[in-house]
PDB file of C-alpha atoms in Angstrom:
ATOM      1  CA  MET A   1     149.502-118.136-187.458  1.00  0.00           C
ATOM      2  CA  THR A   2     148.973-115.638-184.867  1.00  0.00           C
ATOM      3  CA  GLU A   3     145.955-115.872-182.814  1.00  0.00           C
ATOM      4  CA  ALA A   4     143.703-112.489-183.019  1.00  0.00           C
ATOM      5  CA  LYS A   5     143.226-111.221-179.101  1.00  0.00           C
ATOM      6  CA  ILE A   6     139.651-110.488-178.486  1.00  0.00           C
ATOM      7  CA  PRO A   7     139.861-107.316-176.444  1.00  0.00           C
ATOM      8  CA  ALA A   8     138.110-107.140-172.650  1.00  0.00           C
ATOM      9  CA  LYS A   9     134.459-105.856-172.266  1.00  0.00           C
ATOM     10  CA  LYS A  10     136.014-102.529-170.405  1.00  0.00           C
ATOM     11  CA  VAL A  11     133.030-100.839-167.823  1.00  0.00           C
ATOM     12  CA  HIS A  12     133.941 -97.207-168.476  1.00  0.00           C
ATOM     13  CA  GLY A  13     133.773 -94.531-165.462  1.00  0.00           C
ATOM     14  CA  GLU A  14     131.253 -92.732-167.139  1.00  0.00           C
ATOM     15  CA  MET A  15     128.957 -96.075-167.940  1.00  0.00           C
ATOM     16  CA  LEU A  16     128.837 -96.609-164.271  1.00  0.00           C
ATOM     17  CA  VAL A  17     128.142 -92.530-163.307  1.00  0.00           C
ATOM     18  CA  GLY A  18     125.291 -92.485-166.181  1.00  0.00           C
ATOM     19  CA  ILE A  19     123.671 -95.354-164.306  1.00  0.00           C
ATOM     20  CA  SER A  20     124.224 -94.052-160.920  1.00  0.00           C
ATOM     21  CA  ALA A  21     122.084 -91.075-161.974  1.00  0.00           C
ATOM     22  CA  VAL A  22     119.191 -93.414-163.651  1.00  0.00           C
ATOM     23  CA  VAL A  23     119.275 -95.320-160.340  1.00  0.00           C
ATOM     24  CA  ILE A  24     118.992 -92.210-157.793  1.00  0.00           C
ATOM     25  CA  GLY A  25     116.339 -90.686-160.415  1.00  0.00           C
ATOM     26  CA  VAL A  26     114.307 -93.353-160.353  1.00  0.00           C
ATOM     27  CA  CYS A  27     114.440 -93.445-156.581  1.00  0.00           C
ATOM     28  CA  ALA A  28     114.072 -89.826-156.303  1.00  0.00           C
ATOM     29  CA  LEU A  29     110.860 -89.892-158.317  1.00  0.00           C
ATOM     30  CA  ALA A  30     110.104 -92.986-155.937  1.00  0.00           C
ATOM     31  CA  VAL A  31     109.988 -90.486-152.920  1.00  0.00           C
ATOM     32  CA  SER A  32     108.370 -87.881-154.295  1.00  0.00           C
ATOM     33  CA  LEU A  33     105.604 -89.856-155.098  1.00  0.00           C
ATOM     34  CA  TYR A  34     105.169 -90.936-151.900  1.00  0.00           C
ATOM     35  CA  GLU A  35     105.633 -87.175-150.510  1.00  0.00           C
ATOM     36  CA  THR A  36     102.664 -86.350-152.365  1.00  0.00           C
ATOM     37  CA  SER A  37     100.157 -89.073-151.490  1.00  0.00           C
ATOM     38  CA  LEU A  38     101.208 -88.324-147.759  1.00  0.00           C
ATOM     39  CA  MET A  39     100.702 -84.679-148.198  1.00  0.00           C
ATOM     40  CA  ARG A  40      97.904 -85.372-150.088  1.00  0.00           C
ATOM     41  CA  GLU A  41      96.057 -87.193-147.231  1.00  0.00           C
ATOM     42  CA  GLU A  42      97.213 -84.501-144.593  1.00  0.00           C
ATOM     43  CA  GLN A  43      95.441 -81.963-146.637  1.00  0.00           C
ATOM     44  CA  ARG A  44      92.091 -84.075-146.428  1.00  0.00           C
ATOM     45  CA  ALA A  45      92.254 -84.494-142.640  1.00  0.00           C
ATOM     46  CA  ALA A  46      92.722 -80.883-142.372  1.00  0.00           C
ATOM     47  CA  VAL A  47      89.609 -80.124-144.096  1.00  0.00           C
ATOM     48  CA  MET A  48      87.420 -82.820-142.861  1.00  0.00           C
ATOM     49  CA  PRO A  49      84.142 -82.352-141.681  1.00  0.00           C
ATOM     50  CA  LEU A  50      82.562 -84.094-138.717  1.00  0.00           C
ATOM     51  CA  LEU A  51      78.684 -83.039-138.522  1.00  0.00           C
ATOM     52  CA  GLU A  52      76.781 -84.019-135.389  1.00  0.00           C
ATOM     53  CA  LEU A  53      73.081 -84.154-134.704  1.00  0.00           C
ATOM     54  CA  SER A  54      71.623 -83.554-131.623  1.00  0.00           C
ATOM     55  CA  ARG A  55      68.482 -82.556-129.338  1.00  0.00           C
ATOM     56  CA  SER A  56      68.763 -79.776-126.595  1.00  0.00           C
ATOM     57  CA  TYR A  57      65.654 -80.175-124.489  1.00  0.00           C
ATOM     58  CA  ASN A  58      64.781 -77.480-121.978  1.00  0.00           C
ATOM     59  CA  LEU A  59      62.633 -77.408-119.124  1.00  0.00           C
ATOM     60  CA  SER A  60      62.252 -73.785-116.455  1.00  0.00           C
ATOM     61  CA  GLU A  61      60.264 -74.818-113.748  1.00  0.00           C
ATOM     62  CA  ALA A  62      59.953 -71.476-112.533  1.00  0.00           C
ATOM     63  CA  GLU A  63      58.959 -69.803-115.848  1.00  0.00           C
ATOM     64  CA  GLY A  64      56.483 -72.945-116.962  1.00  0.00           C
ATOM     65  CA  LYS A  65      58.258 -73.296-120.135  1.00  0.00           C
ATOM     66  CA  SER A  66      60.138 -76.309-121.889  1.00  0.00           C
ATOM     67  CA  ARG A  67      61.857 -75.435-125.178  1.00  0.00           C
ATOM     68  CA  LEU A  68      62.900 -78.534-127.766  1.00  0.00           C
ATOM     69  CA  TYR A  69      65.869 -77.899-129.988  1.00  0.00           C
ATOM     70  CA  LEU A  70      67.110 -79.973-132.895  1.00  0.00           C
ATOM     71  CA  GLN A  71      70.812 -79.098-134.070  1.00  0.00           C
ATOM     72  CA  ALA A  72      73.168 -80.041-136.348  1.00  0.00           C
ATOM     73  CA  GLN A  73      77.431 -79.211-135.139  1.00  0.00           C
ATOM     74  CA  ASN A  74      79.640 -79.440-137.583  1.00  0.00           C
ATOM     75  CA  VAL A  75      82.950 -80.701-134.553  1.00  0.00           C
ATOM     76  CA  GLY A  76      85.307 -81.438-137.124  1.00  0.00           C
ATOM     77  CA  ILE A  77      87.662 -78.815-138.760  1.00  0.00           C
ATOM     78  CA  GLY A  78      86.248 -77.916-142.195  1.00  0.00           C
ATOM     79  CA  PRO A  79      83.311 -77.005-143.888  1.00  0.00           C
ATOM     80  CA  ALA A  80      80.222 -79.814-144.088  1.00  0.00           C
ATOM     81  CA  LYS A  81      78.245 -79.600-147.186  1.00  0.00           C
ATOM     82  CA  VAL A  82      75.071 -81.578-146.103  1.00  0.00           C
ATOM     83  CA  VAL A  83      73.642 -82.687-149.243  1.00  0.00           C
ATOM     84  CA  ASP A  84      70.713 -84.837-148.155  1.00  0.00           C
ATOM     85  CA  PHE A  85      68.507 -84.309-144.976  1.00  0.00           C
ATOM     86  CA  LYS A  86      65.276 -86.863-144.254  1.00  0.00           C
ATOM     87  CA  VAL A  87      63.628 -87.214-141.111  1.00  0.00           C
ATOM     88  CA  THR A  88      61.607 -90.205-140.455  1.00  0.00           C
ATOM     89  CA  VAL A  89      59.219 -91.556-137.821  1.00  0.00           C
ATOM     90  CA  ASP A  90      59.306 -94.846-137.508  1.00  0.00           C
ATOM     91  CA  GLY A  91      61.102 -95.180-139.883  1.00  0.00           C
ATOM     92  CA  GLN A  92      58.745 -93.460-142.899  1.00  0.00           C
ATOM     93  CA  ALA A  93      59.649 -90.169-144.172  1.00  0.00           C
ATOM     94  CA  GLN A  94      58.216 -87.183-143.086  1.00  0.00           C
ATOM     95  CA  PRO A  95      58.394 -83.550-145.379  1.00  0.00           C
ATOM     96  CA  THR A  96      58.694 -81.155-142.863  1.00  0.00           C
ATOM     97  CA  TRP A  97      58.809 -80.702-138.982  1.00  0.00           C
ATOM     98  CA  ASP A  98      55.247 -80.337-139.003  1.00  0.00           C
ATOM     99  CA  ALA A  99      54.225 -83.468-140.705  1.00  0.00           C
ATOM    100  CA  ALA A 100      56.904 -85.141-138.596  1.00  0.00           C
ATOM    101  CA  ILE A 101      55.908 -83.721-135.443  1.00  0.00           C
ATOM    102  CA  ARG A 102      51.576 -84.436-136.126  1.00  0.00           C
ATOM    103  CA  ALA A 103      53.247 -87.842-137.339  1.00  0.00           C
ATOM    104  CA  LEU A 104      54.858 -88.465-133.756  1.00  0.00           C
ATOM    105  CA  THR A 105      52.257 -86.770-131.677  1.00  0.00           C
ATOM    106  CA  GLY A 106      49.439 -88.531-133.348  1.00  0.00           C
ATOM    107  CA  THR A 107      47.252 -84.932-133.541  1.00  0.00           C
ATOM    108  CA  GLY A 108      46.175 -83.512-136.498  1.00  0.00           C
ATOM    109  CA  GLU A 109      46.691 -79.611-135.470  1.00  0.00           C
ATOM    110  CA  ARG A 110      49.175 -77.555-137.118  1.00  0.00           C
ATOM    111  CA  VAL A 111      52.332 -76.720-134.986  1.00  0.00           C
ATOM    112  CA  SER A 112      54.575 -73.413-134.491  1.00  0.00           C
ATOM    113  CA  TYR A 113      57.816 -73.847-134.598  1.00  0.00           C
ATOM    114  CA  GLY A 114      60.719 -72.080-135.636  1.00  0.00           C
ATOM    115  CA  GLN A 115      63.225 -73.984-138.530  1.00  0.00           C
ATOM    116  CA  SER A 116      66.362 -73.263-140.467  1.00  0.00           C
ATOM    117  CA  THR A 117      67.278 -74.519-143.603  1.00  0.00           C
ATOM    118  CA  ILE A 118      69.956 -77.332-143.615  1.00  0.00           C
ATOM    119  CA  ASN A 119      69.291 -79.260-146.882  1.00  0.00           C
ATOM    120  CA  GLY A 120      71.739 -77.697-149.155  1.00  0.00           C
ATOM    121  CA  ARG A 121      74.092 -75.538-146.766  1.00  0.00           C
ATOM    122  CA  THR A 122      77.383 -75.571-145.997  1.00  0.00           C
ATOM    123  CA  ILE A 123      77.966 -75.575-142.546  1.00  0.00           C
ATOM    124  CA  PRO A 124      81.428 -73.845-141.187  1.00  0.00           C
ATOM    125  CA  ALA A 125      83.865 -75.541-138.570  1.00  0.00           C
ATOM    126  CA  ASP A 126      82.656 -74.718-135.125  1.00  0.00           C
ATOM    127  CA  ARG A 127      79.580 -73.693-136.023  1.00  0.00           C
ATOM    128  CA  MET A 128      75.799 -74.737-135.520  1.00  0.00           C
ATOM    129  CA  VAL A 129      72.573 -74.532-136.765  1.00  0.00           C
ATOM    130  CA  THR A 130      69.392 -75.086-135.404  1.00  0.00           C
ATOM    131  CA  MET A 131      67.613 -77.262-137.394  1.00  0.00           C
ATOM    132  CA  MET A 132      63.938 -77.283-135.136  1.00  0.00           C
ATOM    133  CA  ASN A 133      63.121 -74.798-132.953  1.00  0.00           C
ATOM    134  CA  LEU A 134      59.886 -75.594-129.710  1.00  0.00           C
ATOM    135  CA  ASN A 135      58.330 -73.287-127.337  1.00  0.00           C
ATOM    136  CA  SER A 136      54.936 -75.192-126.802  1.00  0.00           C
ATOM    137  CA  THR A 137      55.201 -77.078-123.491  1.00  0.00           C
ATOM    138  CA  GLU A 138      52.114 -79.415-124.403  1.00  0.00           C
ATOM    139  CA  GLN A 139      53.817 -80.633-127.480  1.00  0.00           C
ATOM    140  CA  ILE A 140      56.817 -80.787-126.156  1.00  0.00           C
ATOM    141  CA  ASP A 141      55.971 -82.964-123.606  1.00  0.00           C
ATOM    142  CA  GLU A 142      54.136 -85.058-126.130  1.00  0.00           C
ATOM    143  CA  ILE A 143      57.044 -85.097-128.124  1.00  0.00           C
ATOM    144  CA  MET A 144      59.252 -86.419-125.749  1.00  0.00           C
ATOM    145  CA  GLU A 145      57.740 -89.049-124.565  1.00  0.00           C
ATOM    146  CA  GLU A 146      57.345 -90.212-127.962  1.00  0.00           C
ATOM    147  CA  PHE A 147      60.962 -89.115-128.637  1.00  0.00           C
ATOM    148  CA  GLU A 148      63.062 -92.528-129.640  1.00  0.00           C
ATOM    149  CA  ARG A 149      60.190 -93.136-132.708  1.00  0.00           C
ATOM    150  CA  LEU A 150      62.055 -89.808-134.318  1.00  0.00           C
ATOM    151  CA  ASP A 151      65.244 -90.180-136.284  1.00  0.00           C
ATOM    152  CA  PHE A 152      66.649 -87.198-138.553  1.00  0.00           C
ATOM    153  CA  GLU A 153      70.241 -87.994-140.889  1.00  0.00           C
ATOM    154  CA  ALA A 154      72.198 -85.966-142.932  1.00  0.00           C
ATOM    155  CA  CYS A 155      74.317 -87.037-145.714  1.00  0.00           C
ATOM    156  CA  TYR A 156      77.090 -84.758-146.081  1.00  0.00           C
ATOM    157  CA  CYS A 157      81.122 -84.095-148.376  1.00  0.00           C
ATOM    158  CA  SER A 158      83.941 -82.467-147.563  1.00  0.00           C
ATOM    159  CA  ILE A 159      85.550 -80.141-150.174  1.00  0.00           C
ATOM    160  CA  PHE A 160      87.695 -82.841-152.004  1.00  0.00           C
ATOM    161  CA  ASP A 161      83.801 -84.592-152.034  1.00  0.00           C
ATOM    162  CA  GLU A 162      84.071 -87.303-149.561  1.00  0.00           C
ATOM    163  CA  CYS A 163      81.289 -88.050-148.007  1.00  0.00           C
ATOM    164  CA  TRP A 164      79.400 -89.347-145.647  1.00  0.00           C
ATOM    165  CA  THR A 165      76.065 -90.599-143.005  1.00  0.00           C
ATOM    166  CA  THR A 166      75.283 -89.480-140.070  1.00  0.00           C
ATOM    167  CA  SER A 167      72.052 -89.724-137.767  1.00  0.00           C
ATOM    168  CA  PHE A 168      70.746 -88.851-134.622  1.00  0.00           C
ATOM    169  CA  SER A 169      70.392 -92.669-133.479  1.00  0.00           C
ATOM    170  CA  ALA A 170      74.060 -92.687-134.640  1.00  0.00           C
ATOM    171  CA  PHE A 171      75.389 -90.411-132.157  1.00  0.00           C
ATOM    172  CA  GLY A 172      77.751 -88.714-133.935  1.00  0.00           C
ATOM    173  CA  ALA A 173      79.368 -91.955-135.989  1.00  0.00           C
ATOM    174  CA  ALA A 174      79.741 -90.696-139.544  1.00  0.00           C
ATOM    175  CA  THR A 175      79.492 -93.598-141.911  1.00  0.00           C
ATOM    176  CA  GLU A 176      81.575 -93.399-145.300  1.00  0.00           C
ATOM    177  CA  VAL A 177      79.770 -93.433-148.793  1.00  0.00           C
ATOM    178  CA  GLN A 178      80.788 -93.139-152.309  1.00  0.00           C
ATOM    179  CA  ALA A 179      78.551 -89.738-152.627  1.00  0.00           C
ATOM    180  CA  CYS A 180      75.113 -88.009-150.992  1.00  0.00           C
ATOM    181  CA  THR A 181      72.181 -87.458-153.262  1.00  0.00           C
ATOM    182  CA  ARG A 182      68.725 -85.815-152.921  1.00  0.00           C
ATOM    183  CA  SER A 183      65.680 -88.109-153.452  1.00  0.00           C
ATOM    184  CA  ASP A 184      62.097 -88.400-153.319  1.00  0.00           C
ATOM    185  CA  ASP A 185      61.923 -88.556-149.609  1.00  0.00           C
ATOM    186  CA  SER A 186      64.219 -86.292-148.694  1.00  0.00           C
ATOM    187  CA  PHE A 187      63.273 -83.417-146.325  1.00  0.00           C
ATOM    188  CA  SER A 188      61.791 -80.433-147.829  1.00  0.00           C
ATOM    189  CA  GLU A 189      62.274 -77.712-145.059  1.00  0.00           C
TER     190      GLU A 189
END
């Protein structure tokens, strides 16, 4: 009797080519996904806003006048959508600049000032908004004596809905937050 020989398995060239194509395809897909994530990060960085809240105090002895400006400036490279803004005196929320100045100075007198709305506003890159300006020398002197009791805070988002908060007391440092929402103690001007 003759024994039947079992043929040895051969790897065909076509099979090697097919396996190589699958491996190359998987590698190309991985590289493509990685490059896409890098591009998204670059896009986010290319439109990242950075809002700084500041004050400007000018004393002109020659004119006998003082000026106080409270400002918000977007020093980032993308627009800042201000969703919420708060002003506090001794940690207590104030609805308007008039209320904040009265609480700060302890007077019942109405205050004459100029203001621009910041709540709900989009501030383009390299733009400044003067939120409040005051030209009354007597009130400015009182305000400056008590200024450390005053703080103001903005919650703002990028066009990709990434959000941050910053305040005057934070000296331009922004803290990332999940989202910005208005609340009952939001500023009304």
